[in-house]
Amino acid sequence: MSEFPTFFSFDVETTATVVEAGELLTVGCVPVVHDVEAGWVKFPQHFYMRLDTPTRESDERFSSLAWWREQSDEVRAEAYQDRDLLRFDRATTAKALAEWMAFVEPVWERRIFTANPVSFDKPWIDKLYYWADRDLPYHHRSLCLRSMKFGIDPTVGYGSDRTTHQSLLPHHALADADAQAQDLIDMLNGRW
């Protein structure tokens, strides 16, 4: 059994920039684990779910609508417009995520919430578990990739976004989580 933590690279898509003002649309997560021979690598199984939120473009909780209208048709359809895509309620999403995280990393204390920046994504997932009346499936410690990158090289500037691995489909929760996971792997393996 590994003594290394498992970093769960999260990304969420939402209707607002703060939890109190909007709805969670999609959740993506890509775990980063330590392999004795290869170093830090992506775990082969990822997590992605769309939420069945009551959001409509006319909804006042959709404060990021102007931003969403600038995104691709494919991304908007995936996040909220295409109601024919399979979507789940909060409780089902929270339960599935908790069970999947326990499968990937059985030891709660070694499950580290990771995001870019963590200050945006973590409150949404914390609130998902509050809504579902469930305990958080990860340790209270978290890792902000933006802060880590700045700590490694302050010349990149703290507010900078992804500069190395770009998302294959920007603003798609799983694609963004995957790009972030690759950034983390590079940092952990000393290739940054």
Tab-separated table of C-alpha atoms in Angstrom:
chain	number	residue	atom	x	y	z
A	1	MET	CA	0.000	0.000	0.000
A	2	SER	CA	1.335	3.398	-0.996
A	3	GLU	CA	2.180	5.976	1.632
A	4	PHE	CA	1.875	8.731	-0.952
A	5	PRO	CA	-1.267	10.858	-1.132
A	6	THR	CA	-3.641	10.724	-4.063
A	7	PHE	CA	-4.260	14.121	-5.596
A	8	PHE	CA	-7.764	14.489	-7.013
A	9	SER	CA	-7.636	17.164	-9.726
A	10	PHE	CA	-11.098	18.749	-9.769
A	11	ASP	CA	-12.784	21.138	-12.139
A	12	VAL	CA	-16.383	22.327	-12.038
A	13	GLU	CA	-18.584	24.318	-14.355
A	14	THR	CA	-21.148	26.584	-12.719
A	15	THR	CA	-23.680	29.318	-13.383
A	16	ALA	CA	-21.985	31.879	-11.137
A	17	THR	CA	-18.619	32.690	-9.607
A	18	VAL	CA	-19.780	32.104	-6.007
A	19	VAL	CA	-21.738	29.207	-4.562
A	20	GLU	CA	-24.445	31.342	-2.969
A	21	ALA	CA	-25.345	32.932	-6.310
A	22	GLY	CA	-25.581	29.965	-8.646
A	23	GLU	CA	-25.789	26.294	-9.485
A	24	LEU	CA	-23.273	23.521	-10.082
A	25	LEU	CA	-23.515	22.237	-13.668
A	26	THR	CA	-20.779	19.606	-14.134
A	27	VAL	CA	-18.003	17.952	-12.097
A	28	GLY	CA	-14.820	16.438	-13.496
A	29	CYS	CA	-11.992	14.787	-11.585
A	30	VAL	CA	-8.723	13.120	-12.595
A	31	PRO	CA	-6.650	11.439	-9.852
A	32	VAL	CA	-2.862	11.674	-9.783
A	33	VAL	CA	-1.148	8.758	-8.052
A	34	HIS	CA	2.433	7.720	-7.380
A	35	ASP	CA	3.858	4.777	-9.306
A	36	VAL	CA	7.110	3.260	-8.036
A	37	GLU	CA	8.593	2.991	-11.540
A	38	ALA	CA	7.008	5.912	-13.418
A	39	GLY	CA	6.708	8.519	-10.658
A	40	TRP	CA	3.522	10.579	-10.593
A	41	VAL	CA	0.937	9.513	-13.186
A	42	LYS	CA	-2.751	9.887	-13.969
A	43	PHE	CA	-4.958	7.165	-12.518
A	44	PRO	CA	-6.653	5.342	-15.441
A	45	GLN	CA	-10.237	5.981	-14.286
A	46	HIS	CA	-11.708	9.475	-14.205
A	47	PHE	CA	-14.939	10.926	-12.836
A	48	TYR	CA	-17.434	13.071	-14.707
A	49	MET	CA	-21.087	13.871	-14.050
A	50	ARG	CA	-23.576	16.420	-15.289
A	51	LEU	CA	-26.032	17.744	-12.737
A	52	ASP	CA	-29.726	18.101	-13.392
A	53	THR	CA	-29.954	21.664	-12.188
A	54	PRO	CA	-33.130	23.702	-12.547
A	55	THR	CA	-31.107	26.371	-14.343
A	56	ARG	CA	-32.491	28.230	-17.312
A	57	GLU	CA	-30.777	31.083	-19.113
A	58	SER	CA	-33.458	33.420	-17.779
A	59	ASP	CA	-32.756	32.313	-14.191
A	60	GLU	CA	-31.363	35.080	-11.969
A	61	ARG	CA	-28.886	32.539	-10.524
A	62	PHE	CA	-27.191	32.440	-13.937
A	63	SER	CA	-24.917	35.405	-13.318
A	64	SER	CA	-22.196	34.045	-15.609
A	65	LEU	CA	-24.534	33.816	-18.608
A	66	ALA	CA	-22.672	36.472	-20.609
A	67	TRP	CA	-19.441	34.466	-20.140
A	68	TRP	CA	-21.175	31.203	-21.106
A	69	ARG	CA	-22.538	32.782	-24.303
A	70	GLU	CA	-18.921	33.347	-25.399
A	71	GLN	CA	-18.143	29.613	-25.112
A	72	SER	CA	-18.520	27.016	-27.869
A	73	ASP	CA	-21.884	25.464	-28.701
A	74	GLU	CA	-20.482	22.057	-27.716
A	75	VAL	CA	-19.417	23.237	-24.265
A	76	ARG	CA	-22.714	25.047	-23.573
A	77	ALA	CA	-24.693	21.978	-24.658
A	78	GLU	CA	-22.624	19.752	-22.397
A	79	ALA	CA	-22.796	22.042	-19.385
A	80	TYR	CA	-26.476	22.959	-19.387
A	81	GLN	CA	-28.299	23.406	-22.704
A	82	ASP	CA	-28.754	19.848	-24.004
A	83	ARG	CA	-31.400	18.432	-21.694
A	84	ASP	CA	-31.270	15.078	-23.545
A	85	LEU	CA	-27.857	14.320	-22.025
A	86	LEU	CA	-27.922	12.164	-18.900
A	87	ARG	CA	-27.915	14.389	-15.795
A	88	PHE	CA	-28.077	13.507	-12.110
A	89	ASP	CA	-29.441	15.114	-8.962
A	90	ARG	CA	-27.111	16.415	-6.246
A	91	ALA	CA	-27.507	13.447	-3.910
A	92	THR	CA	-26.745	10.898	-6.635
A	93	THR	CA	-23.726	12.898	-7.806
A	94	ALA	CA	-22.375	13.262	-4.254
A	95	LYS	CA	-22.819	9.549	-3.547
A	96	ALA	CA	-21.201	8.471	-6.823
A	97	LEU	CA	-18.237	10.800	-6.289
A	98	ALA	CA	-17.686	9.619	-2.707
A	99	GLU	CA	-17.818	5.941	-3.713
A	100	TRP	CA	-15.484	6.498	-6.659
A	101	MET	CA	-12.952	8.397	-4.511
A	102	ALA	CA	-12.998	5.591	-1.929
A	103	PHE	CA	-12.329	3.082	-4.720
A	104	VAL	CA	-9.382	5.111	-6.061
A	105	GLU	CA	-7.918	5.847	-2.598
A	106	PRO	CA	-9.333	3.831	0.319
A	107	VAL	CA	-7.563	5.945	2.961
A	108	TRP	CA	-9.501	9.185	3.567
A	109	GLU	CA	-6.474	11.067	4.925
A	110	ARG	CA	-4.585	10.504	1.654
A	111	ARG	CA	-7.318	12.002	-0.577
A	112	ILE	CA	-6.151	15.539	-1.397
A	113	PHE	CA	-8.524	17.941	-3.161
A	114	THR	CA	-6.598	19.702	-5.946
A	115	ALA	CA	-7.720	22.475	-8.321
A	116	ASN	CA	-6.641	25.557	-10.253
A	117	PRO	CA	-7.478	27.592	-8.239
A	118	VAL	CA	-8.725	25.602	-5.284
A	119	SER	CA	-10.528	28.693	-3.960
A	120	PHE	CA	-13.029	28.453	-6.819
A	121	ASP	CA	-13.695	24.730	-7.245
A	122	LYS	CA	-13.591	23.448	-3.657
A	123	PRO	CA	-16.480	25.549	-2.288
A	124	TRP	CA	-18.752	24.128	-5.007
A	125	ILE	CA	-17.917	20.518	-4.141
A	126	ASP	CA	-18.110	21.258	-0.406
A	127	LYS	CA	-21.574	22.719	-1.004
A	128	LEU	CA	-22.584	19.664	-3.052
A	129	TYR	CA	-21.962	17.540	0.037
A	130	TYR	CA	-23.789	20.024	2.233
A	131	TRP	CA	-26.800	19.882	-0.129
A	132	ALA	CA	-26.644	16.075	-0.119
A	133	ASP	CA	-26.230	15.961	3.687
A	134	ARG	CA	-23.116	13.797	3.394
A	135	ASP	CA	-19.610	13.941	4.859
A	136	LEU	CA	-16.836	15.238	2.619
A	137	PRO	CA	-15.089	12.366	0.790
A	138	TYR	CA	-11.646	13.994	0.935
A	139	HIS	CA	-9.294	15.264	3.596
A	140	HIS	CA	-9.620	18.877	4.752
A	141	ARG	CA	-6.190	19.633	3.255
A	142	SER	CA	-6.208	20.878	-0.320
A	143	LEU	CA	-3.679	21.846	-2.955
A	144	CYS	CA	-3.985	24.928	-5.152
A	145	LEU	CA	-2.118	24.356	-8.407
A	146	ARG	CA	-1.985	28.087	-9.123
A	147	SER	CA	-0.257	28.704	-5.770
A	148	MET	CA	2.062	25.753	-6.287
A	149	LYS	CA	3.104	27.017	-9.721
A	150	PHE	CA	3.759	30.462	-8.282
A	151	GLY	CA	5.788	28.935	-5.436
A	152	ILE	CA	7.955	27.002	-7.876
A	153	ASP	CA	8.495	30.007	-10.150
A	154	PRO	CA	7.299	33.422	-8.919
A	155	THR	CA	8.151	34.969	-12.305
A	156	VAL	CA	5.038	33.325	-13.819
A	157	GLY	CA	2.860	35.568	-11.663
A	158	TYR	CA	0.267	34.360	-9.206
A	159	GLY	CA	-2.796	35.137	-11.285
A	160	SER	CA	-1.641	33.277	-14.354
A	161	ASP	CA	-3.754	30.436	-15.663
A	162	ARG	CA	-2.650	27.280	-17.441
A	163	THR	CA	0.461	27.954	-19.478
A	164	THR	CA	1.619	24.430	-20.308
A	165	HIS	CA	-1.079	21.788	-20.767
A	166	GLN	CA	-4.143	23.258	-22.404
A	167	SER	CA	-7.545	21.639	-22.089
A	168	LEU	CA	-8.645	19.702	-25.164
A	169	LEU	CA	-12.095	21.241	-24.714
A	170	PRO	CA	-11.821	24.466	-22.678
A	171	HIS	CA	-14.477	24.909	-19.985
A	172	HIS	CA	-15.447	21.244	-20.005
A	173	ALA	CA	-14.986	20.014	-16.427
A	174	LEU	CA	-13.300	16.697	-17.259
A	175	ALA	CA	-11.058	18.114	-19.993
A	176	ASP	CA	-9.954	20.944	-17.692
A	177	ALA	CA	-9.355	18.545	-14.773
A	178	ASP	CA	-7.232	16.389	-17.081
A	179	ALA	CA	-5.057	19.335	-18.183
A	180	GLN	CA	-4.622	20.373	-14.538
A	181	ALA	CA	-3.640	16.805	-13.610
A	182	GLN	CA	-0.910	16.871	-16.248
A	183	ASP	CA	0.368	20.209	-14.900
A	184	LEU	CA	0.509	18.678	-11.413
A	185	ILE	CA	2.356	15.608	-12.700
A	186	ASP	CA	4.966	17.836	-14.315
A	187	MET	CA	5.413	19.810	-11.093
A	188	LEU	CA	5.636	16.705	-8.890
A	189	ASN	CA	8.048	14.959	-11.240
A	190	GLY	CA	10.294	18.052	-11.406
A	191	ARG	CA	9.623	18.866	-15.063
A	192	TRP	CA	8.169	22.324	-14.441
